[in-house]
PDB file of C-alpha atoms and ligand atoms in Angstrom:
ATOM      1  CA  MET A1259       0.000   0.000   0.000  1.00 50.00           C
ATOM      2  CA  GLU A1260       1.315   3.453  -0.822  1.00 45.00           C
ATOM      3  CA  SER A1261       1.643   5.464   2.326  1.00 46.00           C
ATOM      4  CA  GLY A1262       1.933   9.114   1.289  1.00 47.00           C
ATOM      5  CA  ASP A1263      -1.139  10.273   3.163  1.00 56.00           C
ATOM      6  CA  LEU A1264      -0.471   8.082   6.172  1.00 55.00           C
ATOM      7  CA  THR A1265       2.351  10.346   7.190  1.00 55.00           C
ATOM      8  CA  ASP A1266       0.173  13.455   6.991  1.00 72.00           C
ATOM      9  CA  ARG A1267       1.023  14.868  10.401  1.00 74.00           C
ATOM     10  CA  ARG A1268      -2.389  16.390  10.943  1.00 78.00           C
ATOM     11  CA  PHE A1269      -3.968  12.980  11.058  1.00 88.00           C
ATOM     12  CA  VAL A1270      -1.482  10.625  12.702  1.00 88.00           C
ATOM     13  CA  ARG A1271      -2.351  11.752  16.220  1.00 89.00           C
ATOM     14  CA  TYR A1272      -6.107  11.558  15.592  1.00 92.00           C
ATOM     15  CA  ARG A1273      -5.713   8.105  14.110  1.00 94.00           C
ATOM     16  CA  HIS A1274      -3.950   6.876  17.222  1.00 94.00           C
ATOM     17  CA  ARG A1275      -6.656   8.350  19.407  1.00 95.00           C
ATOM     18  CA  LEU A1276      -9.285   6.565  17.324  1.00 97.00           C
ATOM     19  CA  ILE A1277      -7.456   3.283  17.883  1.00 98.00           C
ATOM     20  CA  GLU A1278      -7.558   3.924  21.628  1.00 97.00           C
ATOM     21  CA  ASP A1279     -11.307   4.628  21.357  1.00 98.00           C
ATOM     22  CA  ILE A1280     -11.836   1.371  19.478  1.00 98.00           C
ATOM     23  CA  ARG A1281      -9.782  -0.545  22.022  1.00 98.00           C
ATOM     24  CA  ALA A1282     -11.951   0.949  24.787  1.00 97.00           C
ATOM     25  CA  THR A1283     -15.024  -0.645  23.174  1.00 97.00           C
ATOM     26  CA  GLY A1284     -13.488  -4.072  23.808  1.00 96.00           C
ATOM     27  CA  VAL A1285     -11.670  -4.985  20.589  1.00 97.00           C
ATOM     28  CA  ASP A1286      -8.070  -5.809  21.510  1.00 95.00           C
ATOM     29  CA  ASP A1287      -6.892  -7.885  18.537  1.00 97.00           C
ATOM     30  CA  LEU A1288      -3.713  -6.041  17.538  1.00 97.00           C
ATOM     31  CA  GLU A1289      -3.965  -6.952  13.869  1.00 97.00           C
ATOM     32  CA  ILE A1290      -7.432  -5.443  13.692  1.00 98.00           C
ATOM     33  CA  LEU A1291      -6.388  -2.304  15.574  1.00 98.00           C
ATOM     34  CA  HIS A1292      -3.348  -1.933  13.317  1.00 97.00           C
ATOM     35  CA  LEU A1293      -5.625  -1.873  10.242  1.00 97.00           C
ATOM     36  CA  PHE A1294      -7.043   1.436  11.448  1.00 97.00           C
ATOM     37  CA  ASP A1295      -3.512   2.841  11.368  1.00 95.00           C
ATOM     38  CA  ARG A1296      -2.845   1.466   7.895  1.00 95.00           C
ATOM     39  CA  VAL A1297      -5.962   2.866   6.220  1.00 96.00           C
ATOM     40  CA  PRO A1298      -6.385   6.675   6.261  1.00 95.00           C
ATOM     41  CA  ARG A1299     -10.139   7.045   6.840  1.00 96.00           C
ATOM     42  CA  HIS A1300     -10.230  10.726   5.887  1.00 95.00           C
ATOM     43  CA  LEU A1301      -9.443   9.896   2.252  1.00 95.00           C
ATOM     44  CA  PHE A1302     -12.713   7.934   2.033  1.00 97.00           C
ATOM     45  CA  LEU A1303     -14.821  10.872   3.256  1.00 97.00           C
ATOM     46  CA  PRO A1304     -15.843  14.148   1.603  1.00 96.00           C
ATOM     47  CA  GLU A1305     -13.179  16.762   2.344  1.00 94.00           C
ATOM     48  CA  ALA A1306     -15.635  18.848   4.374  1.00 95.00           C
ATOM     49  CA  GLN A1307     -15.756  15.919   6.845  1.00 96.00           C
ATOM     50  CA  TRP A1308     -11.982  15.521   7.228  1.00 93.00           C
ATOM     51  CA  PRO A1309     -11.854  17.316  10.595  1.00 92.00           C
ATOM     52  CA  ARG A1310     -14.186  14.586  11.946  1.00 95.00           C
ATOM     53  CA  ALA A1311     -12.673  11.674  10.041  1.00 96.00           C
ATOM     54  CA  TYR A1312     -11.092  10.061  13.109  1.00 97.00           C
ATOM     55  CA  GLU A1313     -14.040  10.419  15.461  1.00 97.00           C
ATOM     56  CA  ASP A1314     -15.582   7.098  16.376  1.00 97.00           C
ATOM     57  CA  ALA A1315     -18.830   8.136  14.722  1.00 97.00           C
ATOM     58  CA  PRO A1316     -20.885   7.565  11.587  1.00 96.00           C
ATOM     59  CA  ILE A1317     -20.129  10.314   9.050  1.00 97.00           C
ATOM     60  CA  PRO A1318     -22.335  11.592   6.180  1.00 97.00           C
ATOM     61  CA  ILE A1319     -20.869  10.779   2.743  1.00 97.00           C
ATOM     62  CA  GLY A1320     -23.551  12.395   0.556  1.00 97.00           C
ATOM     63  CA  HIS A1321     -26.534  10.901  -1.309  1.00 96.00           C
ATOM     64  CA  GLY A1322     -28.278  10.448   2.065  1.00 95.00           C
ATOM     65  CA  GLN A1323     -25.782   7.752   3.118  1.00 96.00           C
ATOM     66  CA  THR A1324     -23.307   7.457   5.984  1.00 96.00           C
ATOM     67  CA  ALA A1325     -19.957   5.784   6.573  1.00 97.00           C
ATOM     68  CA  SER A1326     -20.345   3.399   9.506  1.00 96.00           C
ATOM     69  CA  GLN A1327     -18.843   3.928  12.947  1.00 97.00           C
ATOM     70  CA  PRO A1328     -15.241   2.599  13.050  1.00 98.00           C
ATOM     71  CA  SER A1329     -15.667   0.683  16.332  1.00 97.00           C
ATOM     72  CA  LEU A1330     -18.615  -1.169  14.783  1.00 97.00           C
ATOM     73  CA  GLN A1331     -16.461  -2.124  11.819  1.00 97.00           C
ATOM     74  CA  ALA A1332     -13.750  -3.308  14.213  1.00 98.00           C
ATOM     75  CA  LEU A1333     -16.371  -5.445  15.946  1.00 97.00           C
ATOM     76  CA  TYR A1334     -17.342  -6.907  12.561  1.00 97.00           C
ATOM     77  CA  LEU A1335     -13.761  -7.963  11.952  1.00 98.00           C
ATOM     78  CA  ASP A1336     -13.460  -9.327  15.495  1.00 97.00           C
ATOM     79  CA  VAL A1337     -16.631 -11.413  15.178  1.00 97.00           C
ATOM     80  CA  LEU A1338     -15.931 -12.690  11.653  1.00 97.00           C
ATOM     81  CA  LYS A1339     -12.299 -13.729  12.270  1.00 94.00           C
ATOM     82  CA  LEU A1340     -11.296 -13.398   8.636  1.00 97.00           C
ATOM     83  CA  ALA A1341      -8.677 -15.753   7.217  1.00 97.00           C
ATOM     84  CA  PRO A1342      -6.218 -14.590   4.526  1.00 98.00           C
ATOM     85  CA  THR A1343      -7.836 -17.130   2.171  1.00 98.00           C
ATOM     86  CA  ASP A1344     -11.397 -15.821   2.689  1.00 98.00           C
ATOM     87  CA  ARG A1345     -13.450 -14.431  -0.177  1.00 98.00           C
ATOM     88  CA  VAL A1346     -15.748 -11.682   1.054  1.00 98.00           C
ATOM     89  CA  LEU A1347     -18.931 -10.150  -0.340  1.00 98.00           C
ATOM     90  CA  GLU A1348     -19.793  -6.683   0.976  1.00 98.00           C
ATOM     91  CA  ILE A1349     -23.226  -5.185   0.345  1.00 98.00           C
ATOM     92  CA  GLY A1350     -23.135  -1.383   0.505  1.00 98.00           C
ATOM     93  CA  THR A1351     -19.645  -0.147  -0.444  1.00 98.00           C
ATOM     94  CA  GLY A1352     -20.537   3.358   0.706  1.00 98.00           C
ATOM     95  CA  SER A1353     -17.283   5.207   1.394  1.00 98.00           C
ATOM     96  CA  GLY A1354     -15.179   2.114   0.681  1.00 98.00           C
ATOM     97  CA  PHE A1355     -13.390   2.326   4.034  1.00 98.00           C
ATOM     98  CA  LEU A1356     -14.573  -1.089   5.219  1.00 98.00           C
ATOM     99  CA  THR A1357     -13.781  -2.448   1.746  1.00 98.00           C
ATOM    100  CA  ALA A1358     -10.172  -1.389   2.330  1.00 98.00           C
ATOM    101  CA  LEU A1359     -10.015  -2.982   5.796  1.00 98.00           C
ATOM    102  CA  LEU A1360     -11.427  -6.205   4.357  1.00 98.00           C
ATOM    103  CA  ALA A1361      -9.098  -6.189   1.343  1.00 98.00           C
ATOM    104  CA  LEU A1362      -6.065  -5.956   3.632  1.00 98.00           C
ATOM    105  CA  THR A1363      -7.310  -8.934   5.660  1.00 98.00           C
ATOM    106  CA  ALA A1364      -8.905 -11.351   3.189  1.00 98.00           C
ATOM    107  CA  GLU A1365      -7.938 -12.797  -0.173  1.00 98.00           C
ATOM    108  CA  ARG A1366     -10.460 -10.925  -2.250  1.00 98.00           C
ATOM    109  CA  VAL A1367     -13.394  -8.578  -1.670  1.00 98.00           C
ATOM    110  CA  TYR A1368     -16.425  -8.188  -3.919  1.00 98.00           C
ATOM    111  CA  SER A1369     -18.377  -5.082  -3.005  1.00 98.00           C
ATOM    112  CA  VAL A1370     -21.753  -3.987  -4.365  1.00 98.00           C
ATOM    113  CA  GLU A1371     -23.173  -0.450  -4.128  1.00 98.00           C
ATOM    114  CA  ARG A1372     -26.379   0.855  -5.686  1.00 97.00           C
ATOM    115  CA  ILE A1373     -25.278   4.510  -5.915  1.00 98.00           C
ATOM    116  CA  ARG A1374     -22.821   4.838  -8.793  1.00 98.00           C
ATOM    117  CA  PRO A1375     -21.006   8.035  -7.692  1.00 98.00           C
ATOM    118  CA  LEU A1376     -20.222   6.432  -4.295  1.00 98.00           C
ATOM    119  CA  SER A1377     -18.819   3.335  -5.968  1.00 98.00           C
ATOM    120  CA  ARG A1378     -16.728   5.458  -8.345  1.00 98.00           C
ATOM    121  CA  ARG A1379     -15.336   7.517  -5.524  1.00 98.00           C
ATOM    122  CA  ALA A1380     -14.470   4.432  -3.487  1.00 98.00           C
ATOM    123  CA  ARG A1381     -12.719   2.945  -6.546  1.00 98.00           C
ATOM    124  CA  ARG A1382     -10.546   6.033  -6.911  1.00 98.00           C
ATOM    125  CA  VAL A1383      -9.488   6.026  -3.271  1.00 98.00           C
ATOM    126  CA  LEU A1384      -8.768   2.282  -3.245  1.00 98.00           C
ATOM    127  CA  ASP A1385      -6.721   2.667  -6.432  1.00 98.00           C
ATOM    128  CA  GLY A1386      -4.833   5.572  -4.885  1.00 97.00           C
ATOM    129  CA  LEU A1387      -3.890   3.336  -1.955  1.00 96.00           C
ATOM    130  CA  GLY A1388      -2.771   0.575  -4.309  1.00 97.00           C
ATOM    131  CA  ILE A1389      -5.465  -1.854  -3.135  1.00 98.00           C
ATOM    132  CA  GLN A1390      -6.006  -4.250  -6.023  1.00 97.00           C
ATOM    133  CA  ASN A1391      -7.906  -7.206  -4.571  1.00 98.00           C
ATOM    134  CA  ALA A1392     -11.284  -5.454  -4.312  1.00 98.00           C
ATOM    135  CA  ALA A1393     -13.824  -5.718  -7.146  1.00 98.00           C
ATOM    136  CA  LEU A1394     -16.569  -3.072  -7.058  1.00 98.00           C
ATOM    137  CA  PHE A1395     -19.935  -3.436  -8.731  1.00 98.00           C
ATOM    138  CA  VAL A1396     -22.905  -1.071  -9.123  1.00 98.00           C
ATOM    139  CA  GLY A1397     -26.273  -2.761  -8.682  1.00 97.00           C
ATOM    140  CA  ASP A1398     -28.743  -4.250  -6.238  1.00 97.00           C
ATOM    141  CA  GLY A1399     -26.680  -6.143  -3.667  1.00 97.00           C
ATOM    142  CA  SER A1400     -29.752  -7.388  -1.776  1.00 96.00           C
ATOM    143  CA  ILE A1401     -29.668 -10.338  -4.190  1.00 95.00           C
ATOM    144  CA  GLY A1402     -25.897 -10.739  -3.837  1.00 96.00           C
ATOM    145  CA  TRP A1403     -23.429 -11.190  -6.673  1.00 96.00           C
ATOM    146  CA  ARG A1404     -24.042 -14.684  -7.962  1.00 96.00           C
ATOM    147  CA  ARG A1405     -21.203 -14.698 -10.457  1.00 97.00           C
ATOM    148  CA  PHE A1406     -18.468 -15.012  -7.836  1.00 98.00           C
ATOM    149  CA  ALA A1407     -20.380 -17.032  -5.210  1.00 98.00           C
ATOM    150  CA  PRO A1408     -19.939 -18.819  -2.892  1.00 98.00           C
ATOM    151  CA  TYR A1409     -18.422 -16.475  -0.314  1.00 98.00           C
ATOM    152  CA  ASP A1410     -16.795 -17.339   3.004  1.00 98.00           C
ATOM    153  CA  VAL A1411     -18.051 -14.101   4.487  1.00 98.00           C
ATOM    154  CA  ILE A1412     -20.902 -11.740   3.601  1.00 98.00           C
ATOM    155  CA  ILE A1413     -21.255  -8.336   5.260  1.00 98.00           C
ATOM    156  CA  VAL A1414     -24.462  -6.393   4.773  1.00 98.00           C
ATOM    157  CA  SER A1415     -23.841  -2.747   5.653  1.00 97.00           C
ATOM    158  CA  ALA A1416     -27.494  -1.707   5.306  1.00 97.00           C
ATOM    159  CA  ALA A1417     -30.583  -2.592   7.362  1.00 97.00           C
ATOM    160  CA  SER A1418     -32.676  -5.503   6.103  1.00 97.00           C
ATOM    161  CA  PRO A1419     -36.307  -6.289   7.033  1.00 96.00           C
ATOM    162  CA  SER A1420     -35.475 -10.022   7.315  1.00 96.00           C
ATOM    163  CA  THR A1421     -32.638 -12.472   6.652  1.00 96.00           C
ATOM    164  CA  PRO A1422     -31.949 -12.036   2.912  1.00 95.00           C
ATOM    165  CA  GLY A1423     -32.463 -15.601   1.618  1.00 94.00           C
ATOM    166  CA  GLY A1424     -30.634 -14.987  -1.663  1.00 95.00           C
ATOM    167  CA  LEU A1425     -27.524 -14.029   0.273  1.00 97.00           C
ATOM    168  CA  VAL A1426     -27.673 -17.100   2.533  1.00 96.00           C
ATOM    169  CA  GLU A1427     -27.642 -19.218  -0.661  1.00 96.00           C
ATOM    170  CA  GLN A1428     -24.408 -17.539  -1.707  1.00 98.00           C
ATOM    171  CA  LEU A1429     -22.632 -18.438   1.544  1.00 98.00           C
ATOM    172  CA  ALA A1430     -20.025 -21.193   1.329  1.00 98.00           C
ATOM    173  CA  ASP A1431     -20.212 -24.208   3.619  1.00 97.00           C
ATOM    174  CA  GLY A1432     -18.770 -22.886   6.898  1.00 96.00           C
ATOM    175  CA  GLY A1433     -19.554 -19.347   5.769  1.00 97.00           C
ATOM    176  CA  ARG A1434     -20.786 -16.536   7.986  1.00 97.00           C
ATOM    177  CA  MET A1435     -22.796 -13.410   7.355  1.00 98.00           C
ATOM    178  CA  LEU A1436     -23.351 -10.261   9.421  1.00 98.00           C
ATOM    179  CA  VAL A1437     -26.586  -8.413   8.725  1.00 98.00           C
ATOM    180  CA  PRO A1438     -28.601  -5.794  10.632  1.00 98.00           C
ATOM    181  CA  ILE A1439     -32.227  -7.020  10.734  1.00 98.00           C
ATOM    182  CA  GLY A1440     -35.225  -5.024  11.903  1.00 97.00           C
ATOM    183  CA  THR A1441     -37.162  -1.902  11.020  1.00 96.00           C
ATOM    184  CA  GLN A1442     -35.863   1.182   9.259  1.00 94.00           C
ATOM    185  CA  GLU A1443     -35.447   2.839  12.662  1.00 94.00           C
ATOM    186  CA  ALA A1444     -33.546   0.171  14.599  1.00 96.00           C
ATOM    187  CA  GLN A1445     -32.086  -3.251  14.014  1.00 97.00           C
ATOM    188  CA  GLU A1446     -30.374  -6.151  15.716  1.00 98.00           C
ATOM    189  CA  LEU A1447     -27.013  -7.176  14.333  1.00 98.00           C
ATOM    190  CA  VAL A1448     -27.331 -10.848  13.441  1.00 98.00           C
ATOM    191  CA  LEU A1449     -24.598 -13.405  12.673  1.00 98.00           C
ATOM    192  CA  VAL A1450     -25.796 -16.115  10.281  1.00 98.00           C
ATOM    193  CA  ARG A1451     -23.672 -19.265   9.981  1.00 97.00           C
ATOM    194  CA  ARG A1452     -24.033 -21.886   7.301  1.00 97.00           C
ATOM    195  CA  ALA A1453     -22.994 -25.516   7.816  1.00 96.00           C
ATOM    196  CA  GLY A1454     -24.028 -27.744   4.931  1.00 93.00           C
ATOM    197  CA  ASP A1455     -27.718 -27.083   4.314  1.00 90.00           C
ATOM    198  CA  ARG A1456     -28.263 -25.826   7.847  1.00 95.00           C
ATOM    199  CA  THR A1457     -28.098 -22.243   8.986  1.00 96.00           C
ATOM    200  CA  SER A1458     -28.065 -20.797  12.480  1.00 97.00           C
ATOM    201  CA  GLU A1459     -28.608 -17.238  13.648  1.00 97.00           C
ATOM    202  CA  GLU A1460     -27.151 -15.501  16.665  1.00 97.00           C
ATOM    203  CA  ARG A1461     -27.691 -11.941  17.860  1.00 97.00           C
ATOM    204  CA  VAL A1462     -24.410 -10.024  18.180  1.00 96.00           C
ATOM    205  CA  LEU A1463     -25.762  -6.587  19.169  1.00 95.00           C
ATOM    206  CA  ASP A1464     -29.198  -5.546  20.437  1.00 93.00           C
ATOM    207  CA  ARG A1465     -29.556  -2.217  18.793  1.00 95.00           C
ATOM    208  CA  VAL A1466     -27.846  -0.772  15.751  1.00 95.00           C
ATOM    209  CA  SER A1467     -29.028   1.822  13.259  1.00 94.00           C
ATOM    210  CA  PHE A1468     -28.169   1.449   9.580  1.00 95.00           C
ATOM    211  CA  VAL A1469     -29.468   3.109   6.423  1.00 94.00           C
ATOM    212  CA  PRO A1470     -32.042   0.867   4.693  1.00 95.00           C
ATOM    213  CA  LEU A1471     -31.160  -1.875   2.229  1.00 96.00           C
ATOM    214  CA  LEU A1472     -33.087  -0.864  -0.895  1.00 95.00           C
ATOM    215  CA  GLY A1473     -33.780  -3.557  -3.434  1.00 94.00           C
ATOM    216  CA  LEU A1474     -35.498  -6.817  -4.248  1.00 93.00           C
ATOM    217  CA  GLN A1475     -34.757  -8.408  -0.871  1.00 91.00           C
ATOM    218  CA  GLY A1476     -34.798  -5.154   1.061  1.00 92.00           C
ATOM    219  CA  TRP A1477     -37.244  -2.250   1.056  1.00 91.00           C
ATOM    220  CA  SER A1478     -38.593  -0.677  -2.133  1.00 90.00           C
ATOM    221  CA  GLU A1479     -37.595   2.919  -2.837  1.00 84.00           C
ATOM    222  CA  ASP A1480     -41.212   4.024  -2.112  1.00 84.00           C
ATOM    223  CA  GLU A1481     -41.065   2.483   1.361  1.00 83.00           C
ATOM    224  CA  ALA A1482     -37.704   4.040   2.191  1.00 80.00           C
ATOM    225  CA  GLN A1483     -37.832   6.847   4.709  1.00 69.00           C
ATOM    226  CA  VAL A1484     -34.678   8.519   3.410  1.00 56.00           C
TER     227      VAL A1484
HETATM  228  N1  LIG B2273     -19.576   0.259   5.109  1.00 62.19           N
HETATM  229  C1  LIG B2273     -20.024   1.457   4.450  1.00 62.19           C
HETATM  230  C2  LIG B2273     -21.462   1.691   4.812  1.00 62.19           C
HETATM  231  C3  LIG B2273     -22.169   2.629   3.900  1.00 62.19           C
HETATM  232  S1  LIG B2273     -23.880   2.892   4.284  1.00 62.19           S
HETATM  233  C4  LIG B2273     -19.168   2.607   4.928  1.00 62.19           C
HETATM  234  O1  LIG B2273     -18.707   2.548   6.073  1.00 62.19           O
HETATM  235  O2  LIG B2273     -18.969   3.562   4.206  1.00 62.19           O
HETATM  236  C5  LIG B2273     -24.670   1.597   3.399  1.00 62.19           C
HETATM  237  C6  LIG B2273     -24.579   1.659   1.896  1.00 62.19           C
HETATM  238  O3  LIG B2273     -25.445   0.626   1.398  1.00 62.19           O
HETATM  239  C7  LIG B2273     -25.059   2.945   1.257  1.00 62.19           C
HETATM  240  O4  LIG B2273     -24.017   3.505   0.487  1.00 62.19           O
HETATM  241  C8  LIG B2273     -26.250   2.524   0.377  1.00 62.19           C
HETATM  242  O5  LIG B2273     -26.336   3.222  -0.847  1.00 62.19           O
HETATM  243  C9  LIG B2273     -25.928   1.055   0.145  1.00 62.19           C
HETATM  244  N2  LIG B2273     -27.081   0.216  -0.223  1.00 62.19           N
HETATM  245  C10 LIG B2273     -28.346   0.226   0.231  1.00 62.19           C
HETATM  246  N3  LIG B2273     -29.088  -0.731  -0.367  1.00 62.19           N
HETATM  247  C11 LIG B2273     -28.257  -1.361  -1.246  1.00 62.19           C
HETATM  248  C12 LIG B2273     -28.422  -2.444  -2.170  1.00 62.19           C
HETATM  249  N4  LIG B2273     -29.586  -3.092  -2.314  1.00 62.19           N
HETATM  250  N5  LIG B2273     -27.352  -2.835  -2.888  1.00 62.19           N
HETATM  251  C13 LIG B2273     -26.145  -2.204  -2.765  1.00 62.19           C
HETATM  252  N6  LIG B2273     -25.927  -1.181  -1.908  1.00 62.19           N
HETATM  253  C14 LIG B2273     -26.969  -0.759  -1.164  1.00 62.19           C
END
């Protein structure tokens, strides 16, 4: 990874403070914490948001969408225990920051976003960082990305009304999926595991708040309250 912006003095201190904030939420895996030092979050956000880029908070990225809270993304990585051989499907590229964290951890990341300008922007930033093992796609990710299935890990970064069945089908044997399930106001973060033809579900967090998953297996645009 090219590191020009990593040495930007204005941000190094903030980045280290963010890592302390993440550690305080209970994630103490050093490899995961180190990822937040390796990937400059500000580059993934609109420049007007750079002063807030290293707050442990969701940040608006335009088009009514938000980049997720870093400590939540750290929890994702902690729960999923990615292996370097894992192939990952991400639904909702958004800023592309989580895409970068995943690409540095897994073998390959396939990331779907329905808003083209967000996907384009994420592509540019990932390219600028020299990240080459992430494939981005514009379309409805609620039905997955069948062409490259099955996936060891699926991360749904938008709120779903129920477990998206099409995505479960694209999980490999032994695969796991994190998905926020609930209403458009509040969701539970659910871990779905697949073993053979059987799936199990476990609640990881009681209350999270994601932007809605819009699409065939999510909400229709008319139903969306955004
Ligand atoms: N992990 C991202 C989260 C972005 S917010 C980040 O931290 O930046 C969730 C994203 O999901 C939004 O960009 C939204 O446009 C996208 N999204 C919603 N429904 C989708 C769908 N059906 N397919 C693909 N992307 C979708």
